[in-house]
Amino acid sequence: TQKDHSDLASFQSERVCVFGTGDLGRSLGLRLLQAGYGVVFGSRRPHSSSSLLPHGAQVLGHAAAAQSAHLIFIAVQREHYDFLVPLANQLKGKVLVDLSNNLKKNQYPEANAEYLQSLVPGAEVVKGFNTLSAWSLQNGPSDANRQVYICGESVEAKQAVIAVAIKLGFSALDRGFLSVARELEDFPLQLFPQWRLPLRIAIGLSAAFFFYLLIRDIIYAYVTQSKDISFRIMVSLANKVCPIVSLIMLSLCYLPGVLASFLQLYRGTKYRRFPDWLDRWMLCRKQLGLLALGFAFLHVLYTLIIPIRYYVWFKNRTTQFDMTTAWRGDSYLSLGILGFGLYVLLGITSLPSVSNALSWREFSFIQSKLGHLTLLLCTAHTYLYGWNRFLSSSTYKWYTPPGYMLCLVLPSVVLLLKLLLITPCVDRTITRIRQGWERGADQRNPKDSQPLIP
Amino acid sequence: TQKDHSDLASFQSERVCVFGTGDLGRSLGLRLLQAGYGVVFGSRRPHSSSSLLPHGAQVLGHAAAAQSAHLIFIAVQREHYDFLVPLANQLKGKVLVDLSNNLKKNQYPEANAEYLQSLVPGAEVVKGFNTLSAWSLQNGPSDANRQVYICGESVEAKQAVIAVAIKLGFSALDRGFLSVARELEDFPLQLFPQWRLPLRIAIGLSAAFFFYLLIRDIIYAYVTQSKDISFRIMVSLANKVCPIVSLIMLSLCYLPGVLASFLQLYRGTKYRRFPDWLDRWMLCRKQLGLLALGFAFLHVLYTLIIPIRYYVWFKNRTTQFDMTTAWRGDSYLSLGILGFGLYVLLGITSLPSVSNALSWREFSFIQSKLGHLTLLLCTAHTYLYGWNRFLSSSTYKWYTPPGYMLCLVLPSVVLLLKLLLITPCVDRTITRIRQGWERGADQRNPKDSQPLIP
Amino acid sequence: TQKDHSDLASFQSERVCVFGTGDLGRSLGLRLLQAGYGVVFGSRRPHSSSSLLPHGAQVLGHAAAAQSAHLIFIAVQREHYDFLVPLANQLKGKVLVDLSNNLKKNQYPEANAEYLQSLVPGAEVVKGFNTLSAWSLQNGPSDANRQVYICGESVEAKQAVIAVAIKLGFSALDRGFLSVARELEDFPLQLFPQWRLPLRIAIGLSAAFFFYLLIRDIIYAYVTQSKDISFRIMVSLANKVCPIVSLIMLSLCYLPGVLASFLQLYRGTKYRRFPDWLDRWMLCRKQLGLLALGFAFLHVLYTLIIPIRYYVWFKNRTTQFDMTTAWRGDSYLSLGILGFGLYVLLGITSLPSVSNALSWREFSFIQSKLGHLTLLLCTAHTYLYGWNRFLSSSTYKWYTPPGYMLCLVLPSVVLLLKLLLITPCVDRTITRIRQGWERGADQRNPKDSQPLIP
């Protein structure tokens, strides 16, 4: 039963120690107890703090607590680590899990975990669990697929910590050696890094088109006809900015893919890295698309409330019924609706749990095929909106084109390039390249290549 | 190769036994076979039942089946457990997994698993898998992040069961000793425990405001002008109740957080528990918010169909165009739209898979910062709706304020309190408290404290 | 410390080898390095390819690489497997993980993994990881709950591969012996298998009703009054097809459940398989429901834009205000809105991450109880739309009933049958049957039965 005992040791009835009786320490202790561990809190003033501690936990002085367990969680602020120095003997050979975080990046010269290791060289420091909040520690199970990242020098130490993490219902990922600690400590401080660029683009475009349209519509009317229609800013203008930004960002989300294909075509191989800007761009396509969906959503709402606005009722209704206009108007609306429907579908399939349930081929089918179809529908929707006004000179107030014309440039380009790519001959070459073929490299042996799943 | 054999034993080619050929038994057997186990069904009448059993499974009498495996799943109703008594010898030292559930809570004096243990003291009973449906057992992989909860006295036994659970693609959580079994058996019987309170609040508020508005609008019109506008109940009234309830519940969802902060301020420490009512309240904030979103969603639909309702066309349209009214009306709509947009964003980020993908800081940024912004927008939206009618006496039929005024009280209070909290001086104190500082406790050593991730 | 070493061996500091420097090979190598493995690439031309390989990886000739590790990932196209034959000696006893995929199903007589095994009989071939894209291999952690399916003859080999998979943050499922490989290789090629049937139904229904309504509305008007209203196709017609298809598919999604109950009632037992067509039908209920939701969504948008369409303003508005019409119109709209609200709720709860967070009872409550309520509301919504036109002969152009009448048949039937099922006496029998009771089988011992969780 040697194995049973090792199991016994590695899983259960094992006592673990927690230094620090703050939020995180207490929540962690609670989860450990629930998972069947014996928990010993190490505290400077056991009695004052014990009142708050989860029922069933033991509270001892630091030294005694340290001796009682092999695994010790350090839920204490870095500023107070020095209290561990005198405990060096009790901590020798123990596994110290550093849960600490900082208030801002690069607050200290070295990572907290590395600092801890330097203070207690005899112990085996493992960084981990710091990416969790006290909250998600308390409600672990509901949060089952939350990853726990750990790193450290000693393999055995990391194994022990991973075992605990799994026992608590988390899935642990070993990120390597202690040098990664800094990265792990910066993680909780990050705020939507991949969303930064797309958000900047969205805000930039919105601002630009807002002022452009402000001049073309409101100010123009004021200057030329000295008519004050400034109130249009709230709805009419917003309802022009939203669709414009949405369409542009949607095309920005499919442009890099097209560029990449042309680059591969030009280079005649897929075995060369893309320029960094293209890589970065491709990595934020999802965010670009979701922001575009957001703007489309607002556009839909802004459009649907038009008839509710009371002054709409004074609009001059003398225009005669005209079949062409009816056709155009209805197709315009219909395309918009279908486009938005697909838009929403794309958004739903980019939800983590949905995309995880799809096979890779299914995911790329939706995101690429249906994605380009969405772009096509929305672009056609906009062209129909413009209709014959492209030609009438009255459209070009102060010789500037209206917003919808400007926003049609990019999507048209993307669609044209895409059209080029799916022409049989080009498509064939691309496919061969993706399967590892290299132009002018046929004497070289293309053996070591793996096709993308078709 | 001692280790290999232990692996061998603990994972594969191992035969497991299933007592009971009902739905659950059969589904379980099927999954076990797919996962590579040898499966032996124990049945009273092997031949009659075998027709239904998954292909590849073996069917034996109970005694023979019991002897053939170390791990035995009991997929039988508690009422029939007595048939296990005569098998005591064959079951000695075996691991019995109790999958049973009851039809209602507290149906029996003790938990089924404890009853089973008392019947077969020689065996090691483990409670588990009972929280799964036959369905989710059949489609395991698609349901990968479904937790399996187990409990039992013997560590080795639980290890063996956990190994099987993981092998079947579930993540197992050891909840402790057999005394927890009752809790696990009650779990499948629960029906939205955290939703109860929020739902009651929602229904209560809806009913209250429905009758209040019924009297103020329909009955008032009938009594004073003997005009029957009862048909308004279906849309107009519903479209007043929905936004009112939505706004109130949204503020109810941010009130506890504000109260908690003030409590911490008042106590000057975070190391004291909140009163239970506050804890319970904070635990159902998510549900409150989602219900509020639901009502807001209905409000949007009810508003958008207004122009479709045919009698709208008879509305008197003689009012002159007026700039202020236009400004007010459009801002009112615009704020509503933006508010709803953020509302939806909050809803999306509270989807498990999305919130799990966020770092803790990102999640709290959205739920707190954007959440309060949503509340602000929706409140402003309502104030604009009221506009100058707050002053005109005609608004106060029978001396009662209209619904939107009543519903503005709570959000205004919440926003004011929040405003107080973010004033620099107060904010600084709160932050220090959250980082473990305690008022008038500076001689006590604040070492054992861990800052919330800022 | 024998255990520690075995851990050491099974987890860390272990070198793994990757044959093939294509996309998949490189991505895999990168993940392996991140997870703390030592990675050796086997390449025909180490120097030319090394430029592209992840930093920290070693590149050797195939023979040397093979000797350096126990576990070898074969990220090479099947066509090139023959280069492994001369390496037979170095590969003896090694674990070869076959990651390959084909471009279409049944491309080769036997599965790639089986072919590989036949080429290198000395090695232990394991099929696995082929269901992942290069992309999801690179971004593993974000994709944590992605399942990895593996199969193979040797248990130890599979254990080793599972250990790596878990280390990389995936959850591995052992699907059995190498004979399953074909199935695993076909998986990435599949494109929404469960969606095929529902999609066909949806398209079929849409087409049928489109032409039916085209004749009844557009062509009829043209023939009888020689009036061209073809422009109505874009919105009016679409807005008739969508709700019709949506309602029919929603009822198709609840019909099988009702049929199944009646079948059990008729058979007097639940221990007999349902006919295959019924099983298949029940398995695609979710897809049917989601498609129905999609059509309902379009219906809502199409309805809401009605007042925006410019010619709507010419509609004859002379009809007098009439209380009954007002009541009917508003109830019609209100029921539609509530129905759609529940519709959306059903859709949300069928998101994997949401349904996984629900207990089985909660899930079935929503999908069954609320589902039938949705069907009821939507059906009532349609009946109110028809209202008294059911009787007026003018409704039946060319003696054909309008679309909404046709689409009312199925839901009405489903609701009637459901009504029958919930009548106390029938309900009691069903419940007993579901708990394992069998009619006329009481002398047979119903011991081996397990109630569905109530």
Tab-separated table of N, CA and C in Angstrom, chain C residues 17-19 62 65-67 69-75 81 83-85 87-88 90-100 112-129 150-154 157-158 160-161 178:
chain	number	residue	atom	x	y	z
C	17	CYS	N	9.885	15.072	-28.039
C	17	CYS	CA	10.385	15.310	-29.389
C	17	CYS	C	9.214	15.613	-30.310
C	18	VAL	N	9.418	16.521	-31.239
C	18	VAL	CA	8.403	16.853	-32.234
C	18	VAL	C	8.982	16.657	-33.621
C	19	PHE	N	8.398	15.760	-34.387
C	19	PHE	CA	8.779	15.604	-35.797
C	19	PHE	C	7.872	16.504	-36.617
C	62	HIS	N	16.442	13.583	-37.562
C	62	HIS	CA	15.366	12.727	-37.042
C	62	HIS	C	15.894	11.666	-36.092
C	65	ALA	N	17.109	13.093	-32.802
C	65	ALA	CA	15.965	13.618	-32.047
C	65	ALA	C	15.188	12.467	-31.423
C	66	ALA	N	14.957	11.418	-32.232
C	66	ALA	CA	14.162	10.296	-31.740
C	66	ALA	C	14.802	9.690	-30.501
C	67	GLN	N	16.129	9.588	-30.512
C	67	GLN	CA	16.793	8.952	-29.363
C	67	GLN	C	16.706	9.822	-28.119
C	69	ALA	N	14.304	11.420	-26.735
C	69	ALA	CA	13.062	11.522	-25.961
C	69	ALA	C	12.266	10.234	-26.012
C	70	HIS	N	11.403	10.066	-25.022
C	70	HIS	CA	10.549	8.872	-24.975
C	70	HIS	C	9.254	9.110	-25.749
C	71	LEU	N	8.809	10.387	-25.763
C	71	LEU	CA	7.527	10.744	-26.375
C	71	LEU	C	7.808	11.556	-27.633
C	72	ILE	N	7.246	11.120	-28.758
C	72	ILE	CA	7.513	11.799	-30.030
C	72	ILE	C	6.200	12.185	-30.707
C	73	PHE	N	6.027	13.475	-30.926
C	73	PHE	CA	4.838	13.944	-31.638
C	73	PHE	C	5.118	13.944	-33.135
C	74	ILE	N	4.259	13.291	-33.902
C	74	ILE	CA	4.434	13.233	-35.352
C	74	ILE	C	3.512	14.273	-35.984
C	75	ALA	N	4.070	15.465	-36.255
C	75	ALA	CA	3.285	16.544	-36.867
C	75	ALA	C	3.647	16.629	-38.340
C	81	TYR	N	4.945	9.681	-44.099
C	81	TYR	CA	5.270	8.794	-42.977
C	81	TYR	C	6.422	7.849	-43.295
C	83	PHE	N	9.231	8.134	-44.221
C	83	PHE	CA	10.583	8.493	-43.754
C	83	PHE	C	10.844	7.932	-42.357
C	84	LEU	N	9.777	7.434	-41.687
C	84	LEU	CA	9.959	6.886	-40.343
C	84	LEU	C	10.477	5.456	-40.382
C	85	VAL	N	10.254	4.765	-41.507
C	85	VAL	CA	10.608	3.346	-41.585
C	85	VAL	C	12.089	3.115	-41.252
C	87	LEU	N	13.890	4.670	-39.418
C	87	LEU	CA	14.190	5.012	-38.016
C	87	LEU	C	13.691	3.949	-37.047
C	88	ALA	N	13.221	2.798	-37.601
C	88	ALA	CA	12.557	1.778	-36.782
C	88	ALA	C	13.321	1.506	-35.486
C	90	GLN	N	15.538	3.370	-33.729
C	90	GLN	CA	15.477	4.447	-32.734
C	90	GLN	C	14.068	4.595	-32.155
C	91	LEU	N	13.057	4.176	-32.916
C	91	LEU	CA	11.672	4.392	-32.458
C	91	LEU	C	11.156	3.227	-31.626
C	92	LYS	N	11.937	2.145	-31.546
C	92	LYS	CA	11.454	0.967	-30.809
C	92	LYS	C	11.098	1.341	-29.379
C	93	GLY	N	9.878	1.013	-28.966
C	93	GLY	CA	9.466	1.251	-27.589
C	93	GLY	C	9.068	2.685	-27.287
C	94	LYS	N	9.256	3.580	-28.270
C	94	LYS	CA	8.875	4.981	-28.055
C	94	LYS	C	7.362	5.155	-28.203
C	95	VAL	N	6.859	6.245	-27.655
C	95	VAL	CA	5.446	6.588	-27.836
C	95	VAL	C	5.339	7.583	-28.974
C	96	LEU	N	4.648	7.201	-30.049
C	96	LEU	CA	4.458	8.099	-31.179
C	96	LEU	C	3.047	8.679	-31.141
C	97	VAL	N	2.932	10.005	-31.015
C	97	VAL	CA	1.622	10.635	-31.015
C	97	VAL	C	1.300	11.114	-32.415
C	98	ASP	N	0.263	10.538	-33.019
C	98	ASP	CA	-0.123	10.876	-34.389
C	98	ASP	C	-1.098	12.042	-34.356
C	99	LEU	N	-0.669	13.228	-34.840
C	99	LEU	CA	-1.516	14.425	-34.818
C	99	LEU	C	-2.191	14.682	-36.153
C	100	SER	N	-1.979	13.781	-37.113
C	100	SER	CA	-2.330	14.112	-38.497
C	100	SER	C	-3.833	14.131	-38.724
C	112	ASN	N	-4.890	7.045	-40.324
C	112	ASN	CA	-3.471	7.405	-40.368
C	112	ASN	C	-2.706	6.746	-39.228
C	113	ALA	N	-3.324	6.755	-38.033
C	113	ALA	CA	-2.635	6.212	-36.860
C	113	ALA	C	-2.383	4.714	-37.046
C	114	GLU	N	-3.374	4.010	-37.609
C	114	GLU	CA	-3.194	2.568	-37.837
C	114	GLU	C	-2.098	2.346	-38.875
C	115	TYR	N	-2.098	3.185	-39.918
C	115	TYR	CA	-1.053	3.101	-40.946
C	115	TYR	C	0.319	3.323	-40.310
C	116	LEU	N	0.404	4.346	-39.449
C	116	LEU	CA	1.665	4.641	-38.765
C	116	LEU	C	2.120	3.432	-37.951
C	117	GLN	N	1.178	2.847	-37.212
C	117	GLN	CA	1.515	1.680	-36.384
C	117	GLN	C	2.061	0.547	-37.252
C	118	SER	N	1.442	0.385	-38.415
C	118	SER	CA	1.867	-0.717	-39.299
C	118	SER	C	3.286	-0.434	-39.825
C	119	LEU	N	3.613	0.861	-40.002
C	119	LEU	CA	4.960	1.193	-40.500
C	119	LEU	C	6.011	0.974	-39.420
C	120	VAL	N	5.640	1.324	-38.156
C	120	VAL	CA	6.609	1.236	-37.055
C	120	VAL	C	6.051	0.326	-35.971
C	121	PRO	N	5.987	-0.979	-36.251
C	121	PRO	CA	5.336	-1.896	-35.294
C	121	PRO	C	5.999	-1.868	-33.932
C	122	GLY	N	7.292	-1.514	-33.892
C	122	GLY	CA	7.995	-1.523	-32.609
C	122	GLY	C	7.540	-0.431	-31.660
C	123	ALA	N	6.973	0.631	-32.201
C	123	ALA	CA	6.600	1.783	-31.375
C	123	ALA	C	5.161	1.651	-30.892
C	124	GLU	N	4.808	2.471	-29.900
C	124	GLU	CA	3.430	2.476	-29.391
C	124	GLU	C	2.746	3.734	-29.897
C	125	VAL	N	1.857	3.560	-30.858
C	125	VAL	CA	1.215	4.715	-31.483
C	125	VAL	C	-0.011	5.138	-30.683
C	126	VAL	N	-0.118	6.454	-30.430
C	126	VAL	CA	-1.301	7.023	-29.787
C	126	VAL	C	-1.843	8.114	-30.692
C	127	LYS	N	-3.152	8.056	-30.989
C	127	LYS	CA	-3.779	9.108	-31.776
C	127	LYS	C	-4.235	10.197	-30.815
C	128	GLY	N	-3.968	11.457	-31.141
C	128	GLY	CA	-4.439	12.500	-30.245
C	128	GLY	C	-4.078	13.882	-30.708
C	129	PHE	N	-4.675	14.898	-30.095
C	129	PHE	CA	-4.389	16.311	-30.359
C	129	PHE	C	-4.809	16.747	-31.759
C	150	ILE	N	-8.017	11.091	-27.176
C	150	ILE	CA	-6.905	10.246	-27.593
C	150	ILE	C	-7.361	8.792	-27.626
C	151	CYS	N	-6.632	7.982	-28.407
C	151	CYS	CA	-6.889	6.546	-28.371
C	151	CYS	C	-5.608	5.820	-28.750
C	152	GLY	N	-5.513	4.571	-28.353
C	152	GLY	CA	-4.309	3.791	-28.630
C	152	GLY	C	-4.395	2.444	-27.945
C	153	GLU	N	-3.451	1.563	-28.283
C	153	GLU	CA	-3.491	0.211	-27.730
C	153	GLU	C	-2.886	0.179	-26.321
C	154	SER	N	-1.762	0.894	-26.139
C	154	SER	CA	-1.008	0.738	-24.889
C	154	SER	C	-1.514	1.700	-23.826
C	157	ALA	N	1.306	4.143	-22.654
C	157	ALA	CA	1.528	5.196	-23.651
C	157	ALA	C	0.451	6.255	-23.514
C	158	LYS	N	-0.813	5.813	-23.401
C	158	LYS	CA	-1.904	6.784	-23.305
C	158	LYS	C	-1.766	7.610	-22.031
C	160	ALA	N	0.940	8.482	-20.565
C	160	ALA	CA	1.991	9.482	-20.762
C	160	ALA	C	1.440	10.663	-21.560
C	161	VAL	N	0.673	10.357	-22.608
C	161	VAL	CA	0.129	11.427	-23.458
C	161	VAL	C	-0.877	12.249	-22.670
C	178	LEU	N	-6.988	1.776	-30.693
C	178	LEU	CA	-6.588	2.437	-31.933
C	178	LEU	C	-7.674	2.353	-33.008
